[in-house]
Tab-separated table of C-alpha atoms and ligand atoms in Angstrom:
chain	number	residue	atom	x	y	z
A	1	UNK	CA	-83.626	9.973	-64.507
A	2	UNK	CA	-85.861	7.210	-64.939
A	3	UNK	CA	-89.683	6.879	-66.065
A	4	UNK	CA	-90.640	5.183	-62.249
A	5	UNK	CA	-92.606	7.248	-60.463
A	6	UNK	CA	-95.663	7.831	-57.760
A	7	UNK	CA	-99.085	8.625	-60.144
A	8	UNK	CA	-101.786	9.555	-57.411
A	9	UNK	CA	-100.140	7.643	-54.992
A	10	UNK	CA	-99.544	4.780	-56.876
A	11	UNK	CA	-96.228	3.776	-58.413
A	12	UNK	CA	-96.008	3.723	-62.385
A	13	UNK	CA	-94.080	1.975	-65.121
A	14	UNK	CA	-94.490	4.891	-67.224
A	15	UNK	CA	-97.879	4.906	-67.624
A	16	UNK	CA	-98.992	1.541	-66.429
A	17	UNK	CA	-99.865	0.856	-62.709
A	18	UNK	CA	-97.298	-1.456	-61.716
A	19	UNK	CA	-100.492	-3.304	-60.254
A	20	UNK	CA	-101.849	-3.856	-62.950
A	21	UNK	CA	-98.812	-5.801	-64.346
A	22	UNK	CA	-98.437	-7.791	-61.135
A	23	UNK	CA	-102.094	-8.584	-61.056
A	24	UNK	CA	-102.032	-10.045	-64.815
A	25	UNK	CA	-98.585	-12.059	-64.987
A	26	UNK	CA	-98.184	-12.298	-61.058
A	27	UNK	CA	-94.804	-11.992	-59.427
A	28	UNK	CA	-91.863	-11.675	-58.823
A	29	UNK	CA	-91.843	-10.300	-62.571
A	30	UNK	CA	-89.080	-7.817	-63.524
A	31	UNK	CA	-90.318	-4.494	-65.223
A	32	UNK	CA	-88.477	-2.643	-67.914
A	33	UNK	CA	-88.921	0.654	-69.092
A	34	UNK	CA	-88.602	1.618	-72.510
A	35	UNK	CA	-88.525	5.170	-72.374
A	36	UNK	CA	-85.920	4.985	-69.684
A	37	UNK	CA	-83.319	2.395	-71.760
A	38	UNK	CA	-83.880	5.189	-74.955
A	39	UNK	CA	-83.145	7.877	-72.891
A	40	UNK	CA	-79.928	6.347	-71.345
A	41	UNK	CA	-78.586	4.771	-74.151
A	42	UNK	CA	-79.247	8.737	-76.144
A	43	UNK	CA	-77.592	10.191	-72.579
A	44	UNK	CA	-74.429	7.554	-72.576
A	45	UNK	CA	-73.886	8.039	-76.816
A	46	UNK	CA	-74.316	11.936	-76.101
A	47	UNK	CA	-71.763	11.756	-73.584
A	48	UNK	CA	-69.232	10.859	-76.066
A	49	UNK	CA	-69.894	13.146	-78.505
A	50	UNK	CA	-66.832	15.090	-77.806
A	51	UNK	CA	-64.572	12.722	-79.264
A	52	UNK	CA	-64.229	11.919	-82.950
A	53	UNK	CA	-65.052	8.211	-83.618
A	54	UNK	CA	-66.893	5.656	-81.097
A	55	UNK	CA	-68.657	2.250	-81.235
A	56	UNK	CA	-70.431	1.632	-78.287
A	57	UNK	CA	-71.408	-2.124	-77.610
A	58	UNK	CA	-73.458	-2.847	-75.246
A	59	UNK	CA	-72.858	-5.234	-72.147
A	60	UNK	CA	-75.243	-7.946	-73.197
A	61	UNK	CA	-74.276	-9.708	-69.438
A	62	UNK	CA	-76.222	-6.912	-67.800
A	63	UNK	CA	-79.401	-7.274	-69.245
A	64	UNK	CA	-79.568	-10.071	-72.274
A	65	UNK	CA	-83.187	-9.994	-72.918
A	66	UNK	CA	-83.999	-10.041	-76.575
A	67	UNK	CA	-86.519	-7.061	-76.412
A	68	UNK	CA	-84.111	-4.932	-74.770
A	69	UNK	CA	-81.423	-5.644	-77.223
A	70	UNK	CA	-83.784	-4.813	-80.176
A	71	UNK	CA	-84.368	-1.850	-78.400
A	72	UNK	CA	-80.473	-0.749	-78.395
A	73	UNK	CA	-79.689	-2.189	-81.610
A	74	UNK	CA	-82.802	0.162	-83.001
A	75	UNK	CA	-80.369	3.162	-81.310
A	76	UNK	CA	-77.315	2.174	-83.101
A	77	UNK	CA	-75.328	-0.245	-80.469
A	78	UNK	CA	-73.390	-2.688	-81.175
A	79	UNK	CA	-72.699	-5.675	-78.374
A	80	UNK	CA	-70.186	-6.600	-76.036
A	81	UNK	CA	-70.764	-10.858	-75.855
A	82	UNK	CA	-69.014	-13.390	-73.195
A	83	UNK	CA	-69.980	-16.436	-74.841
A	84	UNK	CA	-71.982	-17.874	-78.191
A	85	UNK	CA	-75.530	-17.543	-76.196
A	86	UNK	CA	-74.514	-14.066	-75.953
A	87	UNK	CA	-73.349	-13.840	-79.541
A	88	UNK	CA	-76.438	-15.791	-81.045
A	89	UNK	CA	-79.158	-13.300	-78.974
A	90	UNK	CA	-77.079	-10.067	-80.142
A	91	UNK	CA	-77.447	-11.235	-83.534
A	92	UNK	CA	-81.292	-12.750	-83.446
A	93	UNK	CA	-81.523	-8.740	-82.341
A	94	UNK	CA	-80.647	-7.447	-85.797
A	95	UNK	CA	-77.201	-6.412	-84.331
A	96	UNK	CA	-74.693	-6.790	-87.065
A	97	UNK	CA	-72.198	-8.862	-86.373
A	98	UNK	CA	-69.664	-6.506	-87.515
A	99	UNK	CA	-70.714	-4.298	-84.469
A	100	UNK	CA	-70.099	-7.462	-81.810
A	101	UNK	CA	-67.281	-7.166	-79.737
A	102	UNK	CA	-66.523	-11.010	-78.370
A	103	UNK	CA	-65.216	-10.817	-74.664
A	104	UNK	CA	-64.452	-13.139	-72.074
A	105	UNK	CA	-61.547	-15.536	-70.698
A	106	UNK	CA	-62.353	-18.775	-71.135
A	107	UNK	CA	-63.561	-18.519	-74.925
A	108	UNK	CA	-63.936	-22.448	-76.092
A	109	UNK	CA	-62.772	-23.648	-79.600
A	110	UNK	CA	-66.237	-24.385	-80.464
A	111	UNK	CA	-66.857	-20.186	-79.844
A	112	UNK	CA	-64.186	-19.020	-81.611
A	113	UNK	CA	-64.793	-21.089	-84.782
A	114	UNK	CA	-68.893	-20.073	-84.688
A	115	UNK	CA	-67.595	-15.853	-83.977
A	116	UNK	CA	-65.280	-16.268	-86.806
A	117	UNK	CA	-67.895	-17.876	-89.223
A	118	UNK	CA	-70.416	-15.537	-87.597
A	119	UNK	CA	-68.062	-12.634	-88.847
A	120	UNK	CA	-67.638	-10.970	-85.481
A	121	UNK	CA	-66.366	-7.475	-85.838
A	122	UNK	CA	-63.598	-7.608	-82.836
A	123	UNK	CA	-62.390	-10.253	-80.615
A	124	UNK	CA	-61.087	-9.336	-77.128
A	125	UNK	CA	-58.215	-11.609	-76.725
A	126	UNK	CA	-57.353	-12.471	-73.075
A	127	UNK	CA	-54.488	-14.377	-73.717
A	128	UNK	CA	-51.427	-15.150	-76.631
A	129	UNK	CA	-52.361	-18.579	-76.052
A	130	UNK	CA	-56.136	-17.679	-77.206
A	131	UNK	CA	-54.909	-15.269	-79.318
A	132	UNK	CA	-52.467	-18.350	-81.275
A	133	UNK	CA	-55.390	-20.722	-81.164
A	134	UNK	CA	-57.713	-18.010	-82.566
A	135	UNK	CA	-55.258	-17.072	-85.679
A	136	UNK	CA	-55.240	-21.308	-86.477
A	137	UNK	CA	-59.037	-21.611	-86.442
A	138	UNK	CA	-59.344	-19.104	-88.722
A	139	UNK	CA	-56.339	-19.463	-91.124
A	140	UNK	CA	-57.865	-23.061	-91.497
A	141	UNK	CA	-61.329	-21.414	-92.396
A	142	UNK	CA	-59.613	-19.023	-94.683
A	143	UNK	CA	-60.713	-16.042	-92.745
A	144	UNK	CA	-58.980	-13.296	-90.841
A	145	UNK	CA	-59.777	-12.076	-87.077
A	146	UNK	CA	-59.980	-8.717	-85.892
A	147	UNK	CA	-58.749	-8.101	-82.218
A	148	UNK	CA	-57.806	-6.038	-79.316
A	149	UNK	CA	-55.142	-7.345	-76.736
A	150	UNK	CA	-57.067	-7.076	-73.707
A	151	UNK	CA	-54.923	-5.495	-70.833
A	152	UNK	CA	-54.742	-5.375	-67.070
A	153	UNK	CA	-53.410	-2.384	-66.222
A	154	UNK	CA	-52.850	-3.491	-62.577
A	155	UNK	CA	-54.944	-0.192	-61.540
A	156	UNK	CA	-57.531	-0.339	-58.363
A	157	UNK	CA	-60.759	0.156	-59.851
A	158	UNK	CA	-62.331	0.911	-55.824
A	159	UNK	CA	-65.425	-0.768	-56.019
A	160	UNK	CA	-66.293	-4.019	-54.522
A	161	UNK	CA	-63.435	-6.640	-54.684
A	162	UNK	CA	-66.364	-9.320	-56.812
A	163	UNK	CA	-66.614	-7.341	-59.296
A	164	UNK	CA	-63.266	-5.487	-59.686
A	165	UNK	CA	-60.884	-6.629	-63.059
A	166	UNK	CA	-57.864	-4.785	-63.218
A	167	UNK	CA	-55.583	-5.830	-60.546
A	168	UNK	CA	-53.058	-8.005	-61.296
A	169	UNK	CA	-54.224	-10.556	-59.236
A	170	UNK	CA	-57.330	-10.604	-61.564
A	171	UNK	CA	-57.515	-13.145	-63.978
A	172	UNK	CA	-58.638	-10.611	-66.621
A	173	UNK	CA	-56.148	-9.726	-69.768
A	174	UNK	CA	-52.110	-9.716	-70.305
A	175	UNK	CA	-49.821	-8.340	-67.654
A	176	UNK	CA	-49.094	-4.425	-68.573
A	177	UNK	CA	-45.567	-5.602	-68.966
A	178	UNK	CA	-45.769	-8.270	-71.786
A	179	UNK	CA	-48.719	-6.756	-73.539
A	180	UNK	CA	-46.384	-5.065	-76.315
A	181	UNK	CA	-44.520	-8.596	-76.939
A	182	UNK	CA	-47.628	-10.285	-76.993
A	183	UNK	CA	-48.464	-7.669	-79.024
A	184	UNK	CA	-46.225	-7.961	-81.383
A	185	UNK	CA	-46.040	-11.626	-81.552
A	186	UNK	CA	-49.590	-12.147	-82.136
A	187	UNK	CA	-49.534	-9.498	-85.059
A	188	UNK	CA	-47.204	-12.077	-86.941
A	189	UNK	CA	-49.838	-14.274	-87.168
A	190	UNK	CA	-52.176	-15.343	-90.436
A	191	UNK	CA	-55.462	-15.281	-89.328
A	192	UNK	CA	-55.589	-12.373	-87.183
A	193	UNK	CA	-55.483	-8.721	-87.913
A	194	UNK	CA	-54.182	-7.062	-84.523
A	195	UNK	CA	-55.845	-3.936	-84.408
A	196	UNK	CA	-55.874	-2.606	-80.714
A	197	UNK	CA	-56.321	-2.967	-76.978
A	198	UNK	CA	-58.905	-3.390	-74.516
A	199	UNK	CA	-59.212	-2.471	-70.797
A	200	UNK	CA	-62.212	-2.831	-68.246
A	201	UNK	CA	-61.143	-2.371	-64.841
A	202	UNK	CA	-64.406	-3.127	-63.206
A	203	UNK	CA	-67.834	-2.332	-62.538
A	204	UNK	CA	-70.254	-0.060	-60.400
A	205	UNK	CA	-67.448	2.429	-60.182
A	206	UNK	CA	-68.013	5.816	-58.511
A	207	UNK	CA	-64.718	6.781	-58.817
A	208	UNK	CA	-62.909	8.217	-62.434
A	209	UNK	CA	-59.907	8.802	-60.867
A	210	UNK	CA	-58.696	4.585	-61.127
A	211	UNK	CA	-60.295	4.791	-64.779
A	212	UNK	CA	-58.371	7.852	-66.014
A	213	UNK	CA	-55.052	6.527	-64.625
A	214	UNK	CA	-55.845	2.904	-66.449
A	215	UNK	CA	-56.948	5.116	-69.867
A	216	UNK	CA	-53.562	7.022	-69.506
A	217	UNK	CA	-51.768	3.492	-68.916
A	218	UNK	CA	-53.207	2.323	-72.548
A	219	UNK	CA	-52.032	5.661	-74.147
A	220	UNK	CA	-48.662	5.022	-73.299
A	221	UNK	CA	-49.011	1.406	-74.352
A	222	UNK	CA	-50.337	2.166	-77.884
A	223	UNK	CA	-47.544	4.234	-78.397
A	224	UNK	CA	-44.946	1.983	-77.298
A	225	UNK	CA	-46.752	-0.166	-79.933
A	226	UNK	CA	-47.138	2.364	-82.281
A	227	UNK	CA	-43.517	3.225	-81.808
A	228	UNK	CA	-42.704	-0.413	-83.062
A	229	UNK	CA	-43.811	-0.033	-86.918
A	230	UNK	CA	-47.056	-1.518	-85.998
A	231	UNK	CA	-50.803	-0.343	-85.886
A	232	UNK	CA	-53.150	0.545	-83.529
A	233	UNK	CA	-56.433	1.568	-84.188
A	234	UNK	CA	-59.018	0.578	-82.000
A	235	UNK	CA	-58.667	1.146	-78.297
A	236	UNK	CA	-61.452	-0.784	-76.203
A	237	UNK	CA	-61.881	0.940	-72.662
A	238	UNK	CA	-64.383	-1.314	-71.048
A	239	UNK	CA	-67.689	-0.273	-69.430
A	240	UNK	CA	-67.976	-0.164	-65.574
A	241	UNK	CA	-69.549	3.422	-64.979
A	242	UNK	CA	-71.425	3.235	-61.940
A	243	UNK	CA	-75.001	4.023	-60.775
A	244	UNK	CA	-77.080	5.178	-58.334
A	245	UNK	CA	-78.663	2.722	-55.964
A	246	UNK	CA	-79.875	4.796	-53.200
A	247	UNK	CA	-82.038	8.176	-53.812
A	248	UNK	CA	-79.854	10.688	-53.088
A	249	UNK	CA	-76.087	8.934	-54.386
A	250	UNK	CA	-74.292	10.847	-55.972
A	251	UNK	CA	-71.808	9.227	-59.144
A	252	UNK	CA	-70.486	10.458	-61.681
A	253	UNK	CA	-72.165	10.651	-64.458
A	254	UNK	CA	-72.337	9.805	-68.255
A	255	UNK	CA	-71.010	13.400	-68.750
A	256	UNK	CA	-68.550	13.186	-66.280
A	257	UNK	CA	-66.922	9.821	-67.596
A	258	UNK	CA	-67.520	11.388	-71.032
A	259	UNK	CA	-64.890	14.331	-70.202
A	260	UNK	CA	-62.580	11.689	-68.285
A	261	UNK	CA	-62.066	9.926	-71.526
A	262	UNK	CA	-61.485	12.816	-73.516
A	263	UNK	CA	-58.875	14.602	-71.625
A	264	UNK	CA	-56.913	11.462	-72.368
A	265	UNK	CA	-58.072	10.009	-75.429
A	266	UNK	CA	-59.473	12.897	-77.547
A	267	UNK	CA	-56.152	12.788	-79.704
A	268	UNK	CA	-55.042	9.302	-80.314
A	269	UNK	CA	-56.353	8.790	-83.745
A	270	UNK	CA	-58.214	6.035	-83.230
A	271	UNK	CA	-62.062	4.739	-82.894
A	272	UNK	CA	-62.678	4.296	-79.145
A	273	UNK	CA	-64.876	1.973	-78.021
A	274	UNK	CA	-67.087	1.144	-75.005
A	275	UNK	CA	-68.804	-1.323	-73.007
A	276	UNK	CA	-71.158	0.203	-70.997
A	277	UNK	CA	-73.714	-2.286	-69.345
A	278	UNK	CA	-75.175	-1.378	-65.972
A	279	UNK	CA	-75.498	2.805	-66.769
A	280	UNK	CA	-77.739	1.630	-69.760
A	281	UNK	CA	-80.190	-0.970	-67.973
A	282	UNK	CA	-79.686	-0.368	-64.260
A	283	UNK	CA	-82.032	2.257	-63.219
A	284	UNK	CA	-84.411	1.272	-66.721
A	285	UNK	CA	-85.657	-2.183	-64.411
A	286	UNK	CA	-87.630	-2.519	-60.836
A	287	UNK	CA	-88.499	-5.760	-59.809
A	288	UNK	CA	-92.066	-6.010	-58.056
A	289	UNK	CA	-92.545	-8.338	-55.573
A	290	UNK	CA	-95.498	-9.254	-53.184
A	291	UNK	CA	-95.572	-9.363	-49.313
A	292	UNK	CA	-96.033	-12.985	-47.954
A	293	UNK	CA	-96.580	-11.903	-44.673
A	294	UNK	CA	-94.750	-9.555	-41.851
A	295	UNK	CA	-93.181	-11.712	-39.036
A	296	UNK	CA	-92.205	-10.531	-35.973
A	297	UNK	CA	-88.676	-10.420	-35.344
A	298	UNK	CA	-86.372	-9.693	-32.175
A	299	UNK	CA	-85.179	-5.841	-33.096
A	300	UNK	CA	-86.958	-5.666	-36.067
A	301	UNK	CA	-89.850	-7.042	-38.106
A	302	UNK	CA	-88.918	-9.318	-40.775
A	303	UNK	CA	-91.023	-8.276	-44.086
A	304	UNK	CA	-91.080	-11.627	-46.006
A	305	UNK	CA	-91.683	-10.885	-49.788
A	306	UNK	CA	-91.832	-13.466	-52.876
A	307	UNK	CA	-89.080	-12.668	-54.430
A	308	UNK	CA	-85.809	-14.238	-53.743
A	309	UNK	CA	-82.313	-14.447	-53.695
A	310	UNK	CA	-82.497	-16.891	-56.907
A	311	UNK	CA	-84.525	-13.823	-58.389
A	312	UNK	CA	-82.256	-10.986	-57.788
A	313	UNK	CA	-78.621	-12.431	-56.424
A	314	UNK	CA	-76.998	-9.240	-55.915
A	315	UNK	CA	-77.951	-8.468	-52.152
A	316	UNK	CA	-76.777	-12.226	-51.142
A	317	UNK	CA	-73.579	-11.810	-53.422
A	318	UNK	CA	-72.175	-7.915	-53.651
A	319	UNK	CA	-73.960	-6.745	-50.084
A	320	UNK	CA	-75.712	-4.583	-52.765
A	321	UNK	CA	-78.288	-2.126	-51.784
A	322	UNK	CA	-81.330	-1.657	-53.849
A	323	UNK	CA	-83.922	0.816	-52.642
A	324	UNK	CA	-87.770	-1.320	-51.397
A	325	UNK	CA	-90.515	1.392	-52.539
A	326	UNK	CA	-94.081	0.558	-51.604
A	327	UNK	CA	-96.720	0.610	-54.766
A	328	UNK	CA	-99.315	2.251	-52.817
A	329	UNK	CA	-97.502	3.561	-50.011
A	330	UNK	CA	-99.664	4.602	-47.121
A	331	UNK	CA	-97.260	7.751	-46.185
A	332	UNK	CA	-95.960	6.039	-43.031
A	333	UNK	CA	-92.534	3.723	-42.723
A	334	UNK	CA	-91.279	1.714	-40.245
A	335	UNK	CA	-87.879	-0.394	-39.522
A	336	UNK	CA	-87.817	-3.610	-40.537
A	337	UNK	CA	-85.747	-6.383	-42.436
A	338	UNK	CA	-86.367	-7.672	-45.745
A	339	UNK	CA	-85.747	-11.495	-46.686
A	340	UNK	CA	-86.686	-13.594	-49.424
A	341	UNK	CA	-88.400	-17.677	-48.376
A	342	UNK	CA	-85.016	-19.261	-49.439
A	343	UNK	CA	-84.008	-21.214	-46.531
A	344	UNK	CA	-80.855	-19.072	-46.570
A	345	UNK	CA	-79.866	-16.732	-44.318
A	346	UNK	CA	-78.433	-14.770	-47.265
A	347	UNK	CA	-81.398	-14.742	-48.581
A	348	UNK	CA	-81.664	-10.840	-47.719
A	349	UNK	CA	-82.587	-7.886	-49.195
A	350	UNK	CA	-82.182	-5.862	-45.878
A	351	UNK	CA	-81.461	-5.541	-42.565
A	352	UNK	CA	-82.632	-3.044	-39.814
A	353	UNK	CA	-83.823	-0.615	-42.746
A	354	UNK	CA	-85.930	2.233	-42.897
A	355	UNK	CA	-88.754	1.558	-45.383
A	356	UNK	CA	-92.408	2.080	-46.459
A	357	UNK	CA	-94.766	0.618	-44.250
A	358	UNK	CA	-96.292	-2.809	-45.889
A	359	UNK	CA	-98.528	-5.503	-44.670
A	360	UNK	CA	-99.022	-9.040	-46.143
A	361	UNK	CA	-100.275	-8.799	-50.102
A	362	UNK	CA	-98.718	-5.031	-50.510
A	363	UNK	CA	-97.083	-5.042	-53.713
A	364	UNK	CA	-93.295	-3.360	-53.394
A	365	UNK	CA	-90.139	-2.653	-55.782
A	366	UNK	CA	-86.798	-3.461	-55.591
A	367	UNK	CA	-85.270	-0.538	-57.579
A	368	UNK	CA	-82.647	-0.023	-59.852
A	369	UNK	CA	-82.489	-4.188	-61.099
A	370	UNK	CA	-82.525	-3.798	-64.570
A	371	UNK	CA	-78.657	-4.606	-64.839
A	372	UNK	CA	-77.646	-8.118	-63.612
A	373	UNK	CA	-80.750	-9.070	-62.185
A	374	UNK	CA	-82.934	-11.309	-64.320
A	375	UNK	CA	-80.038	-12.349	-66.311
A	376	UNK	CA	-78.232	-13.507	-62.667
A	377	UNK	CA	-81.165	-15.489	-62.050
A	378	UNK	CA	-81.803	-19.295	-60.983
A	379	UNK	CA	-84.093	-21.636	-60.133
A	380	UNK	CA	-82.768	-22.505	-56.590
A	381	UNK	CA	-85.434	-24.088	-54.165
A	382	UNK	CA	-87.342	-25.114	-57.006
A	383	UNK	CA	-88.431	-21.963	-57.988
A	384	UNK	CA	-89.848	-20.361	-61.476
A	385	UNK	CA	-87.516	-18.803	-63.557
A	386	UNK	CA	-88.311	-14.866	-63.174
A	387	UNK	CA	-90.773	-13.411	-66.016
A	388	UNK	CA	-89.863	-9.896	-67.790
A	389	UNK	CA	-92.110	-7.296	-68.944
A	390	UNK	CA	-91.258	-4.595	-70.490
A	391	UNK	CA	-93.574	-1.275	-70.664
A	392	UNK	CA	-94.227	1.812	-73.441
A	393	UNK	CA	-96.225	4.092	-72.768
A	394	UNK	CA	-99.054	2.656	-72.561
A	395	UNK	CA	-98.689	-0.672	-73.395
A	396	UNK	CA	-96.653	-3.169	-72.357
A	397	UNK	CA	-96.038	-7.083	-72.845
A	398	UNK	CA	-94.053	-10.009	-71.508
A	399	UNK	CA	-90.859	-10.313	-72.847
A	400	UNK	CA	-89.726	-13.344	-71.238
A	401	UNK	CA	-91.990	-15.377	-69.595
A	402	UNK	CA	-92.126	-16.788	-66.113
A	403	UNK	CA	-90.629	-20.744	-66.594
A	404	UNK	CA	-92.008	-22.464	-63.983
A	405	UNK	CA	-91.012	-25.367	-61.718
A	406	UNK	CA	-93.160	-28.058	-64.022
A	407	UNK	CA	-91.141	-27.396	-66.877
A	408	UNK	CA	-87.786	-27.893	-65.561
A	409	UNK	CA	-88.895	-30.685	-63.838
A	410	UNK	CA	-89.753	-32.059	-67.237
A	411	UNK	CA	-86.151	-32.051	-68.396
A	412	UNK	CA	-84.871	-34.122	-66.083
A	413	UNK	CA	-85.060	-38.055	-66.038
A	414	UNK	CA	-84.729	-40.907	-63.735
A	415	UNK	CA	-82.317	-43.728	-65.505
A	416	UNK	CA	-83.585	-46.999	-66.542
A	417	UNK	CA	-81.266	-47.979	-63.246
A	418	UNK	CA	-82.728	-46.410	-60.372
A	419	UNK	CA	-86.276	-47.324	-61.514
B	1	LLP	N1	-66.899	-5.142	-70.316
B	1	LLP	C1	-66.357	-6.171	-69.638
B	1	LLP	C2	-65.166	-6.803	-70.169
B	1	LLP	C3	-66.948	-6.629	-68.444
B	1	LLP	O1	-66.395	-7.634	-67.772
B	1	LLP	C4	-68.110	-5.978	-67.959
B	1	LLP	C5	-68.761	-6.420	-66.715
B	1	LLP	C6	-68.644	-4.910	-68.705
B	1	LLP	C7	-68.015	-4.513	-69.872
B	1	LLP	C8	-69.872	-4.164	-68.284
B	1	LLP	O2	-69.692	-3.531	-67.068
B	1	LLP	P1	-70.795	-2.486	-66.513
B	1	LLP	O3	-70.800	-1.285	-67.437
B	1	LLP	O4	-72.103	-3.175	-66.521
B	1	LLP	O5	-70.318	-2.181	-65.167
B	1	LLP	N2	-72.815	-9.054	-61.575
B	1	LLP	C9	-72.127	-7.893	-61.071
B	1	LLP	C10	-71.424	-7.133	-62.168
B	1	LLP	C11	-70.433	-7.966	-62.954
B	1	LLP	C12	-69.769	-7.187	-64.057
B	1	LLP	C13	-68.985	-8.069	-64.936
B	1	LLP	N3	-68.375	-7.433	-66.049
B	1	LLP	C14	-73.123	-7.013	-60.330
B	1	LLP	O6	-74.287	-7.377	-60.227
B	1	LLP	O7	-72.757	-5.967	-59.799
């Protein structure tokens, strides 16, 4: 459920008129919804309430925006960071770095030493060779790591092969075979204090089945572990839980996942922890966009809207579907395809679809693009950076604001050389 919705035939950010945001900050702009990010971070942590100790920490890669961190860190999540960026915004957010969970394969020296200093709560190591380097940088600062031995379970998460983790082809984690010698080995070490494992299989699934089989993998790991002499108290398993894109999908949901992870994990004595991203910020963004102009086409007219591929990547990259609502719609739709001005031909949002009818200046919505969709964005063809805004009630303000072309072009520089 989100806080989207037709008002007198005119689509609403809760209660704002979505025009009324476009008019004032223009667009493309990217529209959050408070109520919506409350209610599913509540639903997700509700979810779990079955099970006797969690820490949920946030996907800051889905949605990174500082507002909407404050937002979860005001309902008690931690954060799941892939790099110091990540790390510094979770913590200019009032999350306590005890509650950061530091993920991510290619972790530099310069990150580790600034998460160890920083006091990170958990590090995800992806490797024994970051996990050796870790334990030196901080024995040399006098400090001790805590981490999870991130795993790939070599399970098929079924969703689309971009953003899938958990094969062993992946370059995610240990193999499932060495994990308890790595394991082991990196436990030795002064500096770290090995405290569990980690496993994300991938994202937008739709399917527990792959997930349960991975969580029931990790069981039998921590015992083998256990079973050792050593410790195991924090098991990581991932985010990935998928969402709806089209009206009508049906996925599992919070609940669903919730009772998944219990079956399996209810008894093994430890804190679980999760990662969840998209279920939290997916359907809590739209991002509004205004028709250029409608072009005929061969088979279809092509509806040519400001927003781009640079603005919301995941049509051109994933084939990913996001549902094109009209503000005002006029009650009748029509067939048409849906591109962006990139001089691309991925640059498109749809082909051949049925949508709501729109002529050149309608304002429309790309649904469900609050999770890796201003964060994935670029500045390709010389275009602004994307503004955010998000709304409460109310009121609502700009939470990032549009960078445009000028600015950029202001960093760069012509050497003394070429002049
Ligand atoms: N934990 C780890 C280790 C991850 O790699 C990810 C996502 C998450 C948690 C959060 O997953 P979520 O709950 O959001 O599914 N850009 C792609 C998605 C990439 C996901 C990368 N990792 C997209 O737009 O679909």
């Amino acid at each position: 459920m989100d806080h989207f919705a037709l008002n007198n035939g005119e689509l609403f950010a809760e209660n704002v008129p979505l025009a009324d945001i476009a008019r004032e900050v223009g667009t493309p702009v990217y529209v959050y919804s408070r109520a919506t990010l409350s209610r599913h971070a509540r639903v997700f942590r509700e979810a779990l309430s079955a099970l006797p100790s969690v820490h949920i920490a946030f996907a800051v890669k889905s949605n990174p925006n500082l507002a909407v961190l404050r937002l979860l860190a005001s309902e008690g999540y931690g954060a799941d960071v892939v790099s110091e960026g990540e790390m510094n915004r979770a913590l200019a957010a009032g999350i306590p770095a005890a509650d950061v969970v530091f993920s991510g394969v290619g972790k530099t020296r310069r990150e580790l030493t600034a998460a160890v200093k920083a006091g990170i709560g958990q590090f995800n190591l992806e490797s024994e060779e970051e996990g050796v380097e870790l334990a030196a940088i901080a024995a040399e600062l006098g400090l001790v790591a805590s981490c999870a031995l991130r795993v790939n379970p070599d399970v098929d998460a079924r969703t689309h092969a971009k953003i899938s983790t958990g094969k062993a082809e992946n370059k995610f984690g240990v193999s499932y075979d060495r994990a308890a010698g790595i394991y082991a080995r990196l436990s030795a070490l002064p500096g770290l204090d090995m405290r569990g494992l980690a496993v994300h299989i991938g994202s937008q699934i739709s399917d527990l089945e792959p997930s349960r089989q991975a969580f029931l993998k990790m069981g039998a790991l921590m015992e083998e572990i256990r079973a050792g002499g050593l410790k195991v108290t924090h098991m990581d398993l991932g985010g990935g839980l998928g969402v709806p894109y089209k009206a009508g999908d049906a996925l599992p949901t919070p609940e669903d996942y919730g009772a998944v992870v219990a079956s399996v994990a209810r008894d093994w004595g430890v804190t679980l922890m999760f990662e969840p991203g998209r279920v939290i910020t997916g359907n809590s963004g739209v991002l509004v966009t205004e028709v250029v102009r409608v072009k005929q086409g061969t088979a279809n007219p092509f509806v040519v809207v400001d927003a781009a591929m640079n603005d919301l990547a995941r049509p051109a990259m994933y084939d990913a579907w996001h549902d094109f609502l009209a503000v005002k719609p006029n009650g009748r739709t029509f067939t048409a395809n849906i591109v962006g001005p990139i001089c691309e031909s991925s640059d498109t949002f749809a082909m051949g679809r049925e949508i709501d009818e729109v002529a050149a200046g309608d304002l429309a919505v790309f649904r469900t693009a609050g999770a890796y969709g201003a964060t994935m964005a670029n500045t390709y063809n010389s275009r602004a950076l994307v503004p955010e805004v998000m709304v409460d009630g109310d009121k609502w303000a700009v939470v990032a604001e549009r960078i445009e072309p000028a600015t950029i072009l202001a960093a760069e520089t012509v050497p003394d050389w070429l002049k």
